[in-house]
mmCIF file of C-alpha atoms and ligand atoms in Angstrom:
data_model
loop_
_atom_site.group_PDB
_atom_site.id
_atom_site.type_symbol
_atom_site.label_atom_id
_atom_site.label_comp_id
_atom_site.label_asym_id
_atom_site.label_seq_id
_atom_site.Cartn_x
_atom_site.Cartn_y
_atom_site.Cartn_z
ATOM 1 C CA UNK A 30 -145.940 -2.306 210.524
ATOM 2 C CA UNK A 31 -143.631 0.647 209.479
ATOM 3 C CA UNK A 32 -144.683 3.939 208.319
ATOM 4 C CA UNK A 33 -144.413 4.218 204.529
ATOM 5 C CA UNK A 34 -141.459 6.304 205.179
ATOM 6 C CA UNK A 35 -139.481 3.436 206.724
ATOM 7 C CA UNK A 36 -139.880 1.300 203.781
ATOM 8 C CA UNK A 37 -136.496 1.029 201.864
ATOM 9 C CA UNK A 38 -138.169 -0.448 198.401
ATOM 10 C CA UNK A 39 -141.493 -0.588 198.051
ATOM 11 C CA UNK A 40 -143.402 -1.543 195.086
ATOM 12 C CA UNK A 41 -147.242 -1.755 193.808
ATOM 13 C CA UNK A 42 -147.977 -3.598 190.869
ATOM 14 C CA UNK A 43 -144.840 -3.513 189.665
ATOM 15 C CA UNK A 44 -144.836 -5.391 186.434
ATOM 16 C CA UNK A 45 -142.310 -5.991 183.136
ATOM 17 C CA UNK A 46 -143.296 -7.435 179.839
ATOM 18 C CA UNK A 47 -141.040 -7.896 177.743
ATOM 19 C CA UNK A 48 -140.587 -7.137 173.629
ATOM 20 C CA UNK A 49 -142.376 -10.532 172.484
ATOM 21 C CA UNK A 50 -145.231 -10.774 174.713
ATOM 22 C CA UNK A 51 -143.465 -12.439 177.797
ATOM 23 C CA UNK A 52 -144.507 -11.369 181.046
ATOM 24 C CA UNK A 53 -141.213 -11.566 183.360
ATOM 25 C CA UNK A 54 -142.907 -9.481 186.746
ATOM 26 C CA UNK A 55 -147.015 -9.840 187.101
ATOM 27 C CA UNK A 56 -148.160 -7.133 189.257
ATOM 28 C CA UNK A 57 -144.873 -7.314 192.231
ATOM 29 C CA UNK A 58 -146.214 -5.901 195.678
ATOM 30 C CA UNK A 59 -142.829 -5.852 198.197
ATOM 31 C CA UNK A 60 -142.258 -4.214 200.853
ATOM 32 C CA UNK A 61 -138.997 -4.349 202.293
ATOM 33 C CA UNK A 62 -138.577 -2.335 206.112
ATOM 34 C CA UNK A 63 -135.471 -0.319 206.694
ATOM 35 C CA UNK A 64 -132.774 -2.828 208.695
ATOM 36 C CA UNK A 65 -134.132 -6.605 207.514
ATOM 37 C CA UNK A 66 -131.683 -8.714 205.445
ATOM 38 C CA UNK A 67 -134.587 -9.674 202.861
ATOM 39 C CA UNK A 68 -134.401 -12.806 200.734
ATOM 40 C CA UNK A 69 -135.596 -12.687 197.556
ATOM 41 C CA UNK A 70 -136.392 -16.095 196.392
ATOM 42 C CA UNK A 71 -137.295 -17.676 193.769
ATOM 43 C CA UNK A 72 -136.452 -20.443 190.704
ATOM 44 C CA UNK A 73 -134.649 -19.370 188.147
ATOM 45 C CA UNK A 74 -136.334 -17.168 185.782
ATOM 46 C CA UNK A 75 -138.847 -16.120 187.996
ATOM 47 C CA UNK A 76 -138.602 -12.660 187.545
ATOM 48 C CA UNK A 77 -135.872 -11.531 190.354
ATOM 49 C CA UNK A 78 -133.311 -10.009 188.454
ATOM 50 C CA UNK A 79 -136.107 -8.338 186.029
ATOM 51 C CA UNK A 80 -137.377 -6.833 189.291
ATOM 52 C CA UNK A 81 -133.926 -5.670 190.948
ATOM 53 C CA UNK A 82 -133.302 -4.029 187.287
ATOM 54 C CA UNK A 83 -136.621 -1.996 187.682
ATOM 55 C CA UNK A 84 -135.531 -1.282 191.106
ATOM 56 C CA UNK A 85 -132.536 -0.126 190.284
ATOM 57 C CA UNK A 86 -133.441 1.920 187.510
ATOM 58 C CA UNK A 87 -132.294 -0.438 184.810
ATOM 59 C CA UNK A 88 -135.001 -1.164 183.311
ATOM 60 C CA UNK A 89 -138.262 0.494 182.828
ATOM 61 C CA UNK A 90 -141.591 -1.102 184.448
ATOM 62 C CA UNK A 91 -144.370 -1.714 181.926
ATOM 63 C CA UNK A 92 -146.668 -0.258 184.408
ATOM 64 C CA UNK A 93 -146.508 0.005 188.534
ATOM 65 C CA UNK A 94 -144.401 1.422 190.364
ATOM 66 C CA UNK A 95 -141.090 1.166 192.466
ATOM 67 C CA UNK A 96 -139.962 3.352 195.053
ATOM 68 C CA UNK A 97 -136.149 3.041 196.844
ATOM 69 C CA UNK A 98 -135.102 4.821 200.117
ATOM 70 C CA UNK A 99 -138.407 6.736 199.547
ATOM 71 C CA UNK A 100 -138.242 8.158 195.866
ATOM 72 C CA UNK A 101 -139.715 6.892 192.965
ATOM 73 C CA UNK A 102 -137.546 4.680 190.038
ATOM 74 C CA UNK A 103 -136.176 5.302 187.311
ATOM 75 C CA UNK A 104 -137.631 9.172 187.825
ATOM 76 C CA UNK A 105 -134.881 9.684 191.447
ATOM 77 C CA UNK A 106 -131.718 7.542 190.200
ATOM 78 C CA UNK A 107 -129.491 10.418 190.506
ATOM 79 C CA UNK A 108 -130.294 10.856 194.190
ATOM 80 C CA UNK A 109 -131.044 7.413 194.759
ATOM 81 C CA UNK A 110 -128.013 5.188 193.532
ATOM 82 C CA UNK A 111 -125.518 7.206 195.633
ATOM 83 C CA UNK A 112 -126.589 5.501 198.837
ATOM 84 C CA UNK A 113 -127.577 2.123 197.128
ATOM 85 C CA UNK A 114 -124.667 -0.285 196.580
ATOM 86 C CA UNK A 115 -125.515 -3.109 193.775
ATOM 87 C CA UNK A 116 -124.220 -6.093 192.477
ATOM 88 C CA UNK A 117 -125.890 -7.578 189.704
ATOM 89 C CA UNK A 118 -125.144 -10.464 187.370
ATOM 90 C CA UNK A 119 -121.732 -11.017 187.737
ATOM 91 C CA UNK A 120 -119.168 -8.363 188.407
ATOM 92 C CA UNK A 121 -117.372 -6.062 185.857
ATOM 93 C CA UNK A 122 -113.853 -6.196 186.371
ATOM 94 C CA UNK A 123 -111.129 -5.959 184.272
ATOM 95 C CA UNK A 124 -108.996 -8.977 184.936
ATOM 96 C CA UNK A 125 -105.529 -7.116 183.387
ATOM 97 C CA UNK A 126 -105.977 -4.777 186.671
ATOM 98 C CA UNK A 127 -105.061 -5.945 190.022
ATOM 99 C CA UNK A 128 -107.774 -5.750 192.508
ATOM 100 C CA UNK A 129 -106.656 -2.218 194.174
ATOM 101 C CA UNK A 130 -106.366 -0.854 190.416
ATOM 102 C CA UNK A 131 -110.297 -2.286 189.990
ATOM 103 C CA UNK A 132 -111.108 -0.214 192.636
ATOM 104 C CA UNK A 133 -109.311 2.979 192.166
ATOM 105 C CA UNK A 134 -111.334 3.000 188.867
ATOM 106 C CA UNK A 135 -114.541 2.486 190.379
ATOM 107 C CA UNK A 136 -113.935 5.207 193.462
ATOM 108 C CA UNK A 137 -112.424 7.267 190.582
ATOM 109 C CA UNK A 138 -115.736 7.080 188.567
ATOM 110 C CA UNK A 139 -117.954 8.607 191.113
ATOM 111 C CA UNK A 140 -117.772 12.485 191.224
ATOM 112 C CA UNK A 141 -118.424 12.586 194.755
ATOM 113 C CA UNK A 142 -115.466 10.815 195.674
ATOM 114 C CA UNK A 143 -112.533 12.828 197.433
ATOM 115 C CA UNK A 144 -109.279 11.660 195.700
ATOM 116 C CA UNK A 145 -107.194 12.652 197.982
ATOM 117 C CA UNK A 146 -109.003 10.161 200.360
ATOM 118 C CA UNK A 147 -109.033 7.374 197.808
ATOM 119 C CA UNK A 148 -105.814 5.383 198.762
ATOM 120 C CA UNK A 149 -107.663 5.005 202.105
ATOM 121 C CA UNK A 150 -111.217 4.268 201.147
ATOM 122 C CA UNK A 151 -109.828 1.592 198.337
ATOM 123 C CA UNK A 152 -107.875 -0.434 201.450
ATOM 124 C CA UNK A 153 -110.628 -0.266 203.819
ATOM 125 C CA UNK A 154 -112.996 -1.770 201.489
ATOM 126 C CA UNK A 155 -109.776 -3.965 200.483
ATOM 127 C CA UNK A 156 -109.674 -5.401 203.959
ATOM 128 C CA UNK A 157 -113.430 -5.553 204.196
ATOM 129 C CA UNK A 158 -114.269 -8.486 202.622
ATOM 130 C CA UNK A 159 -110.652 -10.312 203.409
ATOM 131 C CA UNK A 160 -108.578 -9.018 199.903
ATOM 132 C CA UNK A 161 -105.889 -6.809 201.571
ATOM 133 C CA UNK A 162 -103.102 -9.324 201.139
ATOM 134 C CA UNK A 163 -103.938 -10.404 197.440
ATOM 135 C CA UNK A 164 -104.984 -6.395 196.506
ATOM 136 C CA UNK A 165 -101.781 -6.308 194.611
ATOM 137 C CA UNK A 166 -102.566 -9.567 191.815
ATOM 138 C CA UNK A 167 -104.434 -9.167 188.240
ATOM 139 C CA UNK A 168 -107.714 -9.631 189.113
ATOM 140 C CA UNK A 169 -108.104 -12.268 186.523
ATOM 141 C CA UNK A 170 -105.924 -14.757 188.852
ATOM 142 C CA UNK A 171 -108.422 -14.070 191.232
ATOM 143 C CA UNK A 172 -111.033 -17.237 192.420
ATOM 144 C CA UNK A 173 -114.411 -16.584 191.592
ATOM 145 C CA UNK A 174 -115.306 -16.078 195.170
ATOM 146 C CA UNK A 175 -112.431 -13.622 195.054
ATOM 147 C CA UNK A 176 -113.924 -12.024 192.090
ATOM 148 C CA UNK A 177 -117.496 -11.660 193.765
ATOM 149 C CA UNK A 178 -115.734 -10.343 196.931
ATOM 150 C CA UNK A 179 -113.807 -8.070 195.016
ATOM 151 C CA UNK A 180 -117.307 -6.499 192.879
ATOM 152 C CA UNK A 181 -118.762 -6.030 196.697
ATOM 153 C CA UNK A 182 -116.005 -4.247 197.924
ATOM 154 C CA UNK A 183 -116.851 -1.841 194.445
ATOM 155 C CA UNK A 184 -120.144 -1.789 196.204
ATOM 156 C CA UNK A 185 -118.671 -0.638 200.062
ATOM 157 C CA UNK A 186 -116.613 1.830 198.654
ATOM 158 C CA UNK A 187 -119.012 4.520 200.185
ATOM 159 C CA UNK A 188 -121.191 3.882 203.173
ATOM 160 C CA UNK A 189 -124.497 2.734 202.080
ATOM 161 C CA UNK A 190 -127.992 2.614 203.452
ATOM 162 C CA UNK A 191 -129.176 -0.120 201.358
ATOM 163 C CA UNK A 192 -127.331 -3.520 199.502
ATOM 164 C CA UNK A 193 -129.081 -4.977 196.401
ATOM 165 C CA UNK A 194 -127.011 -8.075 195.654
ATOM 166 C CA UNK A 195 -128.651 -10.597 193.075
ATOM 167 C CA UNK A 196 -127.370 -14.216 193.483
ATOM 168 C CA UNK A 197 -124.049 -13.268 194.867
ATOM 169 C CA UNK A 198 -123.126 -16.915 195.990
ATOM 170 C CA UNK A 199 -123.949 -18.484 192.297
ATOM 171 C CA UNK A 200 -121.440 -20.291 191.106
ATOM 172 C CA UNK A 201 -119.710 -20.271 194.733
ATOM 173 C CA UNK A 202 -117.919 -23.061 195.571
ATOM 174 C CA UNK A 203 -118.970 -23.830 199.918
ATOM 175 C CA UNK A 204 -116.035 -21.736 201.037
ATOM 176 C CA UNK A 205 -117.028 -18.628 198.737
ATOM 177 C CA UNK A 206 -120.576 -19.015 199.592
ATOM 178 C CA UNK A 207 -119.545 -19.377 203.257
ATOM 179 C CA UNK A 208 -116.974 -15.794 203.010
ATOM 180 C CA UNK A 209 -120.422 -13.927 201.100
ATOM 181 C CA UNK A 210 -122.588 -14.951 203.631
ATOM 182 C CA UNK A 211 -120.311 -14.025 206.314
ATOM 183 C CA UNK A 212 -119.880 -10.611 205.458
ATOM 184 C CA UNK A 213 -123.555 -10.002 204.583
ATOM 185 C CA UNK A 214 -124.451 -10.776 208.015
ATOM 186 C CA UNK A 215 -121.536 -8.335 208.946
ATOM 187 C CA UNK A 216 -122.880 -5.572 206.495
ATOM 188 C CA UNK A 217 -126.549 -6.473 208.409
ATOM 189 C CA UNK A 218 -125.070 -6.013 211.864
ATOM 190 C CA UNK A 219 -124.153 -2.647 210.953
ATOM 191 C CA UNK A 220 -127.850 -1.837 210.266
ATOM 192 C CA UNK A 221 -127.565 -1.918 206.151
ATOM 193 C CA UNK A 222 -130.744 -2.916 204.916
ATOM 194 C CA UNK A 223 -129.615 -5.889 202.328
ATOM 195 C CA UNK A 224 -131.921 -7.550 199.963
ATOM 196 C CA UNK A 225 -130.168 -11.098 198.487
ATOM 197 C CA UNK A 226 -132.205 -12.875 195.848
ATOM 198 C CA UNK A 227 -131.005 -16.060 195.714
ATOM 199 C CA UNK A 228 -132.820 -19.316 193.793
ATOM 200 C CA UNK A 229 -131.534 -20.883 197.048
ATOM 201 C CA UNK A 230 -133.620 -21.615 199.921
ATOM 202 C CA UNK A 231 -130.945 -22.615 202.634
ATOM 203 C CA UNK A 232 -129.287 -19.513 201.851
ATOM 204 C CA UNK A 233 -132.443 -17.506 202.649
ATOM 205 C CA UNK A 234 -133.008 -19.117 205.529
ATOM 206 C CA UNK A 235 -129.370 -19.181 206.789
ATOM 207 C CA UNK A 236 -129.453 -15.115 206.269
ATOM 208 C CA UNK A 237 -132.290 -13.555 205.944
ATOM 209 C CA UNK A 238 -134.732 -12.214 208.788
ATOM 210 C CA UNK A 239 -138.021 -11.667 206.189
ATOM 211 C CA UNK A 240 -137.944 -13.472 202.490
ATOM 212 C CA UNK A 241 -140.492 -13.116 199.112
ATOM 213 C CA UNK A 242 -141.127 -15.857 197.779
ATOM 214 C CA UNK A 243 -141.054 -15.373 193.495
ATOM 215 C CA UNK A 244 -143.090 -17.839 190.978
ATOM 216 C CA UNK A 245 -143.446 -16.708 186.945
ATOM 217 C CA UNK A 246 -143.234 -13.474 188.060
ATOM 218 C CA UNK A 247 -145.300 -13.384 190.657
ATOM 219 C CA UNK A 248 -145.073 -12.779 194.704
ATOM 220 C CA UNK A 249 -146.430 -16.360 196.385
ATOM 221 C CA UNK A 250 -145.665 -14.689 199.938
ATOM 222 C CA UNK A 251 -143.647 -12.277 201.680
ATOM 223 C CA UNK A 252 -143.364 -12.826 205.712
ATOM 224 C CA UNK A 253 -140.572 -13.428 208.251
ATOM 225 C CA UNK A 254 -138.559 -16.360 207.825
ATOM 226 C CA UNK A 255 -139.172 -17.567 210.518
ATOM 227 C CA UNK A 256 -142.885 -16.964 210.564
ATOM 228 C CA UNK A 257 -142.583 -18.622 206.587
ATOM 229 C CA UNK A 258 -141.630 -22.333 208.334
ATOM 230 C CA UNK A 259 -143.408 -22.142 211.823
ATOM 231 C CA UNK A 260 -146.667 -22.359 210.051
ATOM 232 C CA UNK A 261 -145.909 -25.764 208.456
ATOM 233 C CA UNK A 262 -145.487 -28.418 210.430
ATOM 234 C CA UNK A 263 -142.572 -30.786 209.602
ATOM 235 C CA UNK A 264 -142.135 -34.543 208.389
ATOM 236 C CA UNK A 265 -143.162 -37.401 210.526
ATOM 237 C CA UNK A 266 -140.100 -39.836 211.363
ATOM 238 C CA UNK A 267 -140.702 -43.087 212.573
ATOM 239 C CA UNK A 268 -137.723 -45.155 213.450
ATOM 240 C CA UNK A 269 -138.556 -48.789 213.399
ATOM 241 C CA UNK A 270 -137.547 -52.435 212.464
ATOM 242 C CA UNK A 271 -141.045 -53.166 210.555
ATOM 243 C CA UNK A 272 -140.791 -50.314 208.150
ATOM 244 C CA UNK A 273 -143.293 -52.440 205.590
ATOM 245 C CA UNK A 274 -145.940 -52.317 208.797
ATOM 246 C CA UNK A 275 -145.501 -48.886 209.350
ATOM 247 C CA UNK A 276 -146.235 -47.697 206.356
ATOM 248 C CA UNK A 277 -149.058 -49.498 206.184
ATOM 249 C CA UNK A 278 -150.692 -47.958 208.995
ATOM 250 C CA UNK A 279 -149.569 -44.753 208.990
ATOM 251 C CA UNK A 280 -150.978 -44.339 205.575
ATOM 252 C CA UNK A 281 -154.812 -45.696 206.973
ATOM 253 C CA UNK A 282 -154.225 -42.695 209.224
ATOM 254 C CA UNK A 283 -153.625 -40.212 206.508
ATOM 255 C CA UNK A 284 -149.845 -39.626 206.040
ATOM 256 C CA UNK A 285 -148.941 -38.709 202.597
ATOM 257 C CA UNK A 286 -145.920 -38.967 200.651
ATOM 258 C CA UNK A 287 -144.306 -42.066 202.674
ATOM 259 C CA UNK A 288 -140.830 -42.722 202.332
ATOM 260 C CA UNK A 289 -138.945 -45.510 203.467
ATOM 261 C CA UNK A 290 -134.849 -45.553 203.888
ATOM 262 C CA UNK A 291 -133.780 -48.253 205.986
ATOM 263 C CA UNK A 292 -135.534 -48.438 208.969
ATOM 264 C CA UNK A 293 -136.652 -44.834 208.838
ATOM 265 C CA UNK A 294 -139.802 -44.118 207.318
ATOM 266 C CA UNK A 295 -141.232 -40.699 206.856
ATOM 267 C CA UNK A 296 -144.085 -38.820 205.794
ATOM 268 C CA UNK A 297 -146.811 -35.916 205.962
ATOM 269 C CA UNK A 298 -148.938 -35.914 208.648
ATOM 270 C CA UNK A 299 -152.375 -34.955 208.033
ATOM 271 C CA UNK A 300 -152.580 -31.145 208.323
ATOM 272 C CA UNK A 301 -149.538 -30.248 206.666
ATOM 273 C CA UNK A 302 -151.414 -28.447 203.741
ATOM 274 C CA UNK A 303 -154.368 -25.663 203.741
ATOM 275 C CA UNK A 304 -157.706 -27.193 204.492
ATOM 276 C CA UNK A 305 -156.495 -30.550 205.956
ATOM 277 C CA UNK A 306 -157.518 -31.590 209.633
ATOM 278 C CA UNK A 307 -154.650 -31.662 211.927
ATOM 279 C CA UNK A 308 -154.017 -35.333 213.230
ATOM 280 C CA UNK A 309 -152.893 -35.682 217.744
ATOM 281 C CA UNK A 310 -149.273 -37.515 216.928
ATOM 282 C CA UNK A 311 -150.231 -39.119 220.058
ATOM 283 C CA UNK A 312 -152.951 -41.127 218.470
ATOM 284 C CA UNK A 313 -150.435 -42.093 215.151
ATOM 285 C CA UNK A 314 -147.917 -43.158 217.671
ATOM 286 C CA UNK A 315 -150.690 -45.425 219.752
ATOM 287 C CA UNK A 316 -151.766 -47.191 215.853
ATOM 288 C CA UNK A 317 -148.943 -47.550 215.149
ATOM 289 C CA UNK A 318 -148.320 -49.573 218.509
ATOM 290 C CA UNK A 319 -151.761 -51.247 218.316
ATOM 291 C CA UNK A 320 -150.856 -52.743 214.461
ATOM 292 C CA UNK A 321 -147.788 -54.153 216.286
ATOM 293 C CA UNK A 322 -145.081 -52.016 215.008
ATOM 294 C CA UNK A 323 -142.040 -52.025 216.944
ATOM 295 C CA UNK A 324 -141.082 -48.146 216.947
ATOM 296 C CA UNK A 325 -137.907 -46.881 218.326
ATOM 297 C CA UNK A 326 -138.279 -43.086 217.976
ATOM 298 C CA UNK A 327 -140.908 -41.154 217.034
ATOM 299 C CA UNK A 328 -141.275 -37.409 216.031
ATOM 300 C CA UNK A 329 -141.546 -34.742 214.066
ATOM 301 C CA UNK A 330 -138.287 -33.245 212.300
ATOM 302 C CA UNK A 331 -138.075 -29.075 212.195
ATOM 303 C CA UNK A 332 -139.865 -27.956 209.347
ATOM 304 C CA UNK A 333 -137.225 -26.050 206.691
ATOM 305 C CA UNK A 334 -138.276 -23.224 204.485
ATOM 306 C CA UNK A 335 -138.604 -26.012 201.531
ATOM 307 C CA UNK A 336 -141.522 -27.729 203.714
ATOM 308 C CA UNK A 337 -143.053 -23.994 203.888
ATOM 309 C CA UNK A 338 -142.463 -23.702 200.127
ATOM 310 C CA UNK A 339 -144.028 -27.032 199.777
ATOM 311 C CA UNK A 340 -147.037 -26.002 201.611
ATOM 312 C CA UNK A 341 -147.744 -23.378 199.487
ATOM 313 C CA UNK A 342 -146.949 -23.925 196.565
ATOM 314 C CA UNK A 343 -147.715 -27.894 196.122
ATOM 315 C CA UNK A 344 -144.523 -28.267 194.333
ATOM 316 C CA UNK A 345 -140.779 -28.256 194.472
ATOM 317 C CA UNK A 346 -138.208 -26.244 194.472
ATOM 318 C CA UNK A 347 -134.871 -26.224 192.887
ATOM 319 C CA UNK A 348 -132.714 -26.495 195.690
ATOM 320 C CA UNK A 349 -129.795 -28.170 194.661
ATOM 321 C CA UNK A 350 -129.509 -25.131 191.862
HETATM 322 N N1 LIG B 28 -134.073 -8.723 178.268
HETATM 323 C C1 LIG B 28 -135.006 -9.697 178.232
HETATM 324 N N2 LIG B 28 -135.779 -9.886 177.148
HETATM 325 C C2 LIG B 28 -136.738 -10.842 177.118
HETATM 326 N N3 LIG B 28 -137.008 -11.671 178.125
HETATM 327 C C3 LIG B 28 -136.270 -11.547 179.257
HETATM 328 C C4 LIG B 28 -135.234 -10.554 179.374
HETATM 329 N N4 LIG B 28 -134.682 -10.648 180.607
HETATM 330 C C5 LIG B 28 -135.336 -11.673 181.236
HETATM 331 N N5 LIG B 28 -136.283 -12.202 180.422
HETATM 332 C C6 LIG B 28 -137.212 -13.296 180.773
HETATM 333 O O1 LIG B 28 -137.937 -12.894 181.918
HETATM 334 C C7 LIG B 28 -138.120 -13.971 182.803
HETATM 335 C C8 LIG B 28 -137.560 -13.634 184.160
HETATM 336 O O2 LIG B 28 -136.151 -13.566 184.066
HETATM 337 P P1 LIG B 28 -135.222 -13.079 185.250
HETATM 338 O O3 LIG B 28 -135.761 -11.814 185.791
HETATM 339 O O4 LIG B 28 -133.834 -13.082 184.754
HETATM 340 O O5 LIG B 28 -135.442 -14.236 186.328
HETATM 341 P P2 LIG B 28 -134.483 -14.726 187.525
HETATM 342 O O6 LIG B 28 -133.528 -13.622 187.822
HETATM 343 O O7 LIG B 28 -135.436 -15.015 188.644
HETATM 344 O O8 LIG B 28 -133.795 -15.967 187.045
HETATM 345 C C9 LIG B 28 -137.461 -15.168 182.156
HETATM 346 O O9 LIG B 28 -138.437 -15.898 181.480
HETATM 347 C C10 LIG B 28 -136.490 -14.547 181.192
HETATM 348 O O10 LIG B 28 -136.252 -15.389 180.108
HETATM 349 MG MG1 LIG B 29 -131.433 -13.722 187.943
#
């Protein structure tokens, strides 16, 4: 475990209740270490953009607090935000602009930007994330992967030690989610810290090295990914010609949730969830044998970060968007 010092946002009982009664963040305890690419998850409306506003000094916590790169929020904003690049909600761009002119008028809007230097800092950041050859169209003729690419280079203009980018793929089509997630794990590479929420779990588990999992507001768990998935076990697949049979037996021995497609019938060992006794495969597989199923394979398939959410949480997740 870091050092407090190492910690690029931590919080402690960060919470937001909003005008009306409606508790959006219920008592938030992250704490995300200096170089991860951390994956904020969570269904929509579960509090992650509420918490990144907090974060970023948006929005001001009914009680808690937040600190970012080591100072508190809102109180350090000024010192803060200079070495924090953001991109929240949907990018403001001015779609009668080309893409260069969108930039110039960011670079141009922070004080501590050299102008003579701008030209150059406006095409590196251009080139970046792949829009030197289109630089010179309106913005609004831009794709909205273009458009999203575009707000992040607004983001790179300056190096940065930390990335706060909420939901930067939504609304992606494959290719634009593909070119984001590329150049996050670029931007990681480089040792900046990035923290993606996302209501996506492939995409946290395609990019992230740690993830917090969000539900109404509040933190289920915060751990590595891959730590999140290695302590579920996966689905049982058995591949067999007497599916009916199978499923018979398999669920005297326990297996929940069987499903049958074809001749491939799957299912939850015993174990999968807190509290249950952990079956031997070895002694499904010989049932299954002894209740004369034919079985041609046998196994268990990885377990995803949806099985992990599973586990926890008993229910499902929203991963189509
Ligand atoms: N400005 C606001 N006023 C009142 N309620 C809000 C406001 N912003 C968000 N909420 C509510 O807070 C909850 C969390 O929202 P949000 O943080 O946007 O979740 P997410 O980003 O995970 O989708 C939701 O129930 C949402 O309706
Ligand atoms: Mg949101």
């Amino acid at each position: 475990m870091p050092s407090n010092g190492e910690w690029v946002i931590e919080t402690r009982g960060l919470t937001k209740r909003f005008r009306g009664g409606r508790l959006a963040v219920d008592r938030l305890d992250l704490t995300v270490e200096s170089g991860s690419v951390f994956g904020f998850l969570g269904p929509n409306g579960s509090g992650k953009t509420t918490t990144i506003r907090m974060l970023m000094g948006l929005v001001e916590p009914t009680a808690g607090t937040a600190r970012v790169l080591g100072r508190p929020m809102p109180a350090s904003v000024r010192q803060v935000m200079p070495e924090v690049g953001a991109l929240i909600e949907g990018p403001a761009l001015y779609g009668f602009l080309t893409g260069r002119e969108n930039l110039v008028r960011y670079d141009a809007a922070d004080p501590a930007a050299e102008p003579r230097t701008r030209p150059a800092r406006v095409a590196a950041a251009l080139d970046r994330v792949g829009l030197g050859a289109v630089a010179g169209k309106k913005a609004r003729a831009y794709s909205l992967g273009m458009k999203q690419r575009l707000a992040l280079a607004a983001a790179l203009l300056r190096p940065r030690r930390l990335l706060v980018l909420d939901e930067p793929t939504n609304g992606l089509d494959p290719q634009g989610m593909r070119e984001i997630r590329t150049l996050i794990r670029g931007l990681a590479a480089e040792g900046t810290t990035v923290f993606l929420s996302s209501h996506l779990l492939d995409e946290i588990e395609q990019v992230c090295t740690q993830a917090a999992v969000m539900a109404g507001g509040r933190l289920l768990v915060q751990a590595p990914v891959a730590q999140l998935s290695a302590g579920v076990r996966g689905r049982l697949t058995v591949t067999t010609p007497d599916p009916a049979r199978a499923v018979r037996t398999l669920r005297r021995h326990g297996v929940a949730d069987l499903q049958v497609a074809e001749e491939k019938v799957t299912g939850e060992p015993p174990g999968n969830r807190p509290g249950e006794q952990p079956v031997d495969l070895a002694d499904l597989n010989a049932a299954l044998v002894e209740d004369g199923v034919r079985v041609r394979a046998f196994g268990l398939e990885r377990p995803s970060l949806e099985d992990a959410f599973l586990a926890l949480t008993g229910e499902g997740f929203d991963v189509a968007g």
